[in-house]
Amino acid sequence: MCGRYTLAKPWREIHALYQLTDKDAERNTAARYNIAPTQDVPFIHLDKEGIQVVSEGRWWLVPHWAKELQSKYPMFNARSEDAEKKPAFREAYKSKRCLIPADGWYEWTKDEDGGKDPWFIHFEDGAPFSFAGLWAYNTNAEVTSCTILTAMAVSPIDQVHNRMPIVLSPEHYAAWLDPESAVSDAKALLSDNLGASFEFYRVGREVNSSRTESDPGLISPVVANAKD
């Protein structure tokens, strides 16, 4: 799963990942070190003309047919193995696929004292990347929302957690976003997950509180080396 992530890089670095128009080149974005479900996040999708645009949406998908904003089931992640078959995600999978920019995320292990220790997962050089996602617009609640697709974790991330968000290769961005891509073809792109390219280290338990977001110290290591 992916329950918290970071988006701290300047927007100019995020913008460079995509083929956004000039109107999306400048955004007044603050560094975020602890994004939590139900918060608004940026995501990239195609508009009606097939042009890449950035929108803001609630990180907790609200299906277009839902009558209420909140679901009793967690909707901030969707299992890539069968998301295209689930009523909550099926329509979004067909025509509302998106990319969710990030530059790191957290997973947790349980310590001997019973507490949960967070681990920060990121590229070695700190470069930004994109989670594969789905989005929806619900007219009942008048809310735009999104979710992150997940898969079984690969090495070395499986040392921390058995699942991970799908980090899509940039060469697949256009095909993933294209609503003309068949569901089966789009799903096949998800097998090219960049998870093996990441590294991680343990950070402080301050991350465990979702009320803390703007402190860069949240991603400071508390141990010198990644988990063996």
CSV table of C-alpha atoms in Angstrom, one decimal:
chain,number,residue,atom,x,y,z
A,1,MET,CA,0.0,0.0,0.0
A,2,CYS,CA,0.9,3.6,-0.1
A,3,GLY,CA,-0.5,5.7,2.8
A,4,ARG,CA,1.8,8.7,2.9
A,5,TYR,CA,4.1,10.3,0.3
A,6,THR,CA,6.1,13.4,-0.4
A,7,LEU,CA,6.1,16.1,-3.0
A,8,ALA,CA,8.8,18.5,-2.0
A,9,LYS,CA,10.7,19.3,-5.2
A,10,PRO,CA,10.1,22.7,-6.9
A,11,TRP,CA,7.3,22.7,-9.5
A,12,ARG,CA,9.7,23.3,-12.3
A,13,GLU,CA,11.3,19.8,-11.7
A,14,ILE,CA,7.8,18.2,-11.5
A,15,HIS,CA,6.7,20.1,-14.7
A,16,ALA,CA,9.7,18.7,-16.6
A,17,LEU,CA,8.4,15.1,-16.2
A,18,TYR,CA,5.3,15.8,-18.4
A,19,GLN,CA,4.1,17.5,-21.6
A,20,LEU,CA,2.1,20.2,-19.9
A,21,THR,CA,1.2,23.4,-21.6
A,22,ASP,CA,2.6,26.8,-20.7
A,23,LYS,CA,-0.3,27.6,-18.5
A,24,ASP,CA,0.7,24.8,-16.2
A,25,ALA,CA,4.3,25.8,-16.1
A,26,GLU,CA,4.0,28.0,-13.1
A,27,ARG,CA,2.3,26.9,-9.9
A,28,ASN,CA,2.8,28.3,-6.4
A,29,THR,CA,3.4,25.0,-4.7
A,30,ALA,CA,4.8,24.5,-1.1
A,31,ALA,CA,7.0,21.5,-0.3
A,32,ARG,CA,5.0,18.7,1.3
A,33,TYR,CA,6.8,16.1,3.3
A,34,ASN,CA,3.8,14.0,4.6
A,35,ILE,CA,0.8,13.9,2.3
A,36,ALA,CA,-2.0,11.8,3.7
A,37,PRO,CA,-5.2,10.3,2.3
A,38,THR,CA,-8.2,12.7,1.8
A,39,GLN,CA,-5.8,15.7,1.2
A,40,ASP,CA,-5.9,17.4,-2.1
A,41,VAL,CA,-3.0,16.5,-4.5
A,42,PRO,CA,-2.0,17.4,-8.0
A,43,PHE,CA,-2.4,14.8,-10.8
A,44,ILE,CA,-1.8,14.8,-14.5
A,45,HIS,CA,-4.4,13.6,-17.0
A,46,LEU,CA,-5.6,14.4,-20.5
A,47,ASP,CA,-8.3,17.0,-21.2
A,48,LYS,CA,-11.0,16.6,-23.8
A,49,GLU,CA,-8.6,17.7,-26.5
A,50,GLY,CA,-6.1,15.1,-25.5
A,51,ILE,CA,-3.7,17.6,-24.0
A,52,GLN,CA,-1.9,16.9,-20.7
A,53,VAL,CA,-3.1,19.1,-17.9
A,54,VAL,CA,-2.7,19.2,-14.2
A,55,SER,CA,-5.7,19.1,-11.8
A,56,GLU,CA,-6.2,19.0,-8.0
A,57,GLY,CA,-8.1,16.1,-6.5
A,58,ARG,CA,-8.9,14.4,-3.2
A,59,TRP,CA,-6.5,11.5,-2.6
A,60,TRP,CA,-9.3,9.0,-1.8
A,61,LEU,CA,-11.2,8.1,-4.9
A,62,VAL,CA,-15.0,8.8,-4.9
A,63,PRO,CA,-16.5,6.8,-7.8
A,64,HIS,CA,-18.7,8.8,-10.2
A,65,TRP,CA,-21.8,6.9,-9.0
A,66,ALA,CA,-21.2,7.2,-5.2
A,67,LYS,CA,-23.9,9.1,-3.2
A,68,GLU,CA,-21.6,9.9,-0.3
A,69,LEU,CA,-18.1,11.4,-0.1
A,70,GLN,CA,-16.7,8.9,2.4
A,71,SER,CA,-16.6,5.1,1.9
A,72,LYS,CA,-16.2,2.6,4.6
A,73,TYR,CA,-13.5,1.0,2.5
A,74,PRO,CA,-10.1,2.7,1.9
A,75,MET,CA,-10.0,4.2,-1.5
A,76,PHE,CA,-6.7,5.9,-1.6
A,77,ASN,CA,-5.1,2.8,-3.1
A,78,ALA,CA,-6.3,0.3,-5.8
A,79,ARG,CA,-4.8,-3.1,-6.3
A,80,SER,CA,-3.4,-3.3,-9.8
A,81,GLU,CA,-4.1,-7.0,-10.0
A,82,ASP,CA,-7.8,-6.5,-10.4
A,83,ALA,CA,-8.7,-2.9,-10.2
A,84,GLU,CA,-10.1,-2.9,-13.7
A,85,LYS,CA,-12.8,-5.4,-12.5
A,86,LYS,CA,-13.9,-3.6,-9.4
A,87,PRO,CA,-17.1,-1.4,-9.6
A,88,ALA,CA,-15.3,1.4,-7.8
A,89,PHE,CA,-12.5,1.6,-10.3
A,90,ARG,CA,-13.7,0.0,-13.5
A,91,GLU,CA,-14.9,3.2,-15.3
A,92,ALA,CA,-11.9,5.2,-14.3
A,93,TYR,CA,-9.6,2.5,-15.5
A,94,LYS,CA,-11.2,2.7,-19.0
A,95,SER,CA,-10.9,6.5,-19.5
A,96,LYS,CA,-9.6,8.4,-16.5
A,97,ARG,CA,-6.1,7.1,-15.9
A,98,CYS,CA,-3.7,9.6,-14.4
A,99,LEU,CA,-0.1,10.2,-13.2
A,100,ILE,CA,0.4,11.4,-9.6
A,101,PRO,CA,3.7,13.2,-9.1
A,102,ALA,CA,5.8,12.4,-6.0
A,103,ASP,CA,9.5,12.3,-4.9
A,104,GLY,CA,9.2,9.7,-2.1
A,105,TRP,CA,6.8,7.7,0.1
A,106,TYR,CA,6.8,6.0,3.5
A,107,GLU,CA,6.2,2.5,4.7
A,108,TRP,CA,6.3,1.2,8.2
A,109,THR,CA,7.8,-1.7,10.2
A,110,LYS,CA,6.9,-2.6,13.8
A,111,ASP,CA,9.6,-2.1,16.4
A,112,GLU,CA,10.3,-4.2,19.5
A,113,ASP,CA,8.7,-1.5,21.7
A,114,GLY,CA,5.5,-2.0,19.8
A,115,GLY,CA,5.7,1.3,18.0
A,116,LYS,CA,5.8,1.8,14.2
A,117,ASP,CA,8.9,3.0,12.5
A,118,PRO,CA,8.6,4.8,9.2
A,119,TRP,CA,11.0,4.3,6.3
A,120,PHE,CA,11.4,6.9,3.6
A,121,ILE,CA,11.6,5.4,0.1
A,122,HIS,CA,13.1,7.5,-2.8
A,123,PHE,CA,15.5,7.6,-5.7
A,124,GLU,CA,19.1,7.9,-4.7
A,125,ASP,CA,19.3,11.4,-6.3
A,126,GLY,CA,16.0,12.5,-4.9
A,127,ALA,CA,14.5,12.9,-8.4
A,128,PRO,CA,10.7,13.2,-8.8
A,129,PHE,CA,8.6,10.4,-10.4
A,130,SER,CA,5.0,9.4,-11.1
A,131,PHE,CA,2.7,6.9,-9.5
A,132,ALA,CA,0.2,5.3,-11.8
A,133,GLY,CA,-3.3,6.4,-10.8
A,134,LEU,CA,-6.9,6.7,-11.6
A,135,TRP,CA,-9.2,9.7,-11.1
A,136,ALA,CA,-12.9,10.4,-11.1
A,137,TYR,CA,-15.4,13.3,-10.9
A,138,ASN,CA,-18.5,12.8,-8.8
A,139,THR,CA,-21.4,15.1,-9.5
A,140,ASN,CA,-23.3,14.3,-6.4
A,141,ALA,CA,-20.5,15.5,-4.1
A,142,GLU,CA,-19.0,17.9,-6.8
A,143,VAL,CA,-15.6,16.4,-6.0
A,144,THR,CA,-12.6,15.4,-8.1
A,145,SER,CA,-10.6,12.6,-6.6
A,146,CYS,CA,-7.8,10.1,-7.4
A,147,THR,CA,-6.2,6.9,-6.2
A,148,ILE,CA,-2.8,5.2,-6.5
A,149,LEU,CA,-2.4,1.8,-8.0
A,150,THR,CA,-0.3,-0.7,-6.0
A,151,ALA,CA,1.4,-4.1,-6.7
A,152,MET,CA,3.4,-6.7,-4.9
A,153,ALA,CA,6.6,-5.1,-3.6
A,154,VAL,CA,9.9,-5.9,-5.4
A,155,SER,CA,13.4,-6.1,-4.0
A,156,PRO,CA,14.6,-4.1,-2.1
A,157,ILE,CA,11.3,-2.6,-1.0
A,158,ASP,CA,9.9,-6.0,0.0
A,159,GLN,CA,12.2,-5.8,3.0
A,160,VAL,CA,10.0,-3.1,4.4
A,161,HIS,CA,6.5,-4.0,3.1
A,162,ASN,CA,4.9,-6.6,0.9
A,163,ARG,CA,3.2,-4.1,-1.4
A,164,MET,CA,4.2,-0.9,-3.1
A,165,PRO,CA,2.8,1.9,-5.3
A,166,ILE,CA,3.5,1.5,-9.0
A,167,VAL,CA,6.1,3.9,-10.2
A,168,LEU,CA,5.5,4.1,-13.9
A,169,SER,CA,8.4,4.4,-16.4
A,170,PRO,CA,8.3,7.8,-18.2
A,171,GLU,CA,8.3,6.0,-21.6
A,172,HIS,CA,4.8,4.7,-20.7
A,173,TYR,CA,3.3,8.0,-19.6
A,174,ALA,CA,1.6,8.8,-22.9
A,175,ALA,CA,0.1,5.4,-23.4
A,176,TRP,CA,-1.1,5.1,-19.8
A,177,LEU,CA,-2.9,8.4,-20.1
A,178,ASP,CA,-4.4,7.8,-23.5
A,179,PRO,CA,-8.1,6.8,-23.1
A,180,GLU,CA,-7.8,5.1,-26.5
A,181,SER,CA,-5.4,2.5,-25.0
A,182,ALA,CA,-7.3,-0.7,-24.3
A,183,VAL,CA,-7.6,-1.6,-20.7
A,184,SER,CA,-5.6,-4.8,-21.3
A,185,ASP,CA,-2.8,-2.8,-22.9
A,186,ALA,CA,-2.8,-0.2,-20.2
A,187,LYS,CA,-2.6,-2.9,-17.5
A,188,ALA,CA,0.4,-4.4,-19.3
A,189,LEU,CA,2.3,-1.2,-18.8
A,190,LEU,CA,2.1,-1.5,-15.1
A,191,SER,CA,4.5,-4.5,-15.1
A,192,ASP,CA,7.3,-2.1,-15.9
A,193,ASN,CA,7.5,-0.9,-12.3
A,194,LEU,CA,10.6,1.1,-11.3
A,195,GLY,CA,10.5,-0.2,-7.7
A,196,ALA,CA,13.9,-1.9,-7.9
A,197,SER,CA,15.5,1.5,-8.5
A,198,PHE,CA,14.7,2.9,-5.1
A,199,GLU,CA,16.5,3.0,-1.8
A,200,PHE,CA,15.3,3.7,1.7
A,201,TYR,CA,16.2,4.6,5.3
A,202,ARG,CA,14.5,5.0,8.6
A,203,VAL,CA,13.1,8.3,9.6
A,204,GLY,CA,11.6,9.7,12.9
A,205,ARG,CA,8.1,8.8,14.1
A,206,GLU,CA,7.0,12.3,13.7
A,207,VAL,CA,5.8,11.1,10.3
A,208,ASN,CA,3.2,9.0,12.0
A,209,SER,CA,1.1,12.1,12.6
A,210,SER,CA,-0.6,13.4,9.5
A,211,ARG,CA,-0.8,16.8,11.1
A,212,THR,CA,2.8,17.4,10.3
A,213,GLU,CA,3.5,18.1,6.6
A,214,SER,CA,5.8,21.1,6.1
A,215,ASP,CA,8.9,20.1,8.1
A,216,PRO,CA,11.8,19.0,5.9
A,217,GLY,CA,13.2,17.2,9.0
A,218,LEU,CA,10.6,14.5,8.4
A,219,ILE,CA,12.8,12.9,5.8
A,220,SER,CA,16.0,13.2,7.8
A,221,PRO,CA,17.5,9.7,8.5
A,222,VAL,CA,17.7,8.4,12.1
A,223,VAL,CA,20.1,5.7,11.0
A,224,ALA,CA,23.0,5.9,8.6
A,225,ASN,CA,22.2,2.9,6.4
A,226,ALA,CA,19.1,1.4,4.8
A,227,LYS,CA,17.6,-1.7,6.4
A,228,ASP,CA,19.7,-4.8,5.7
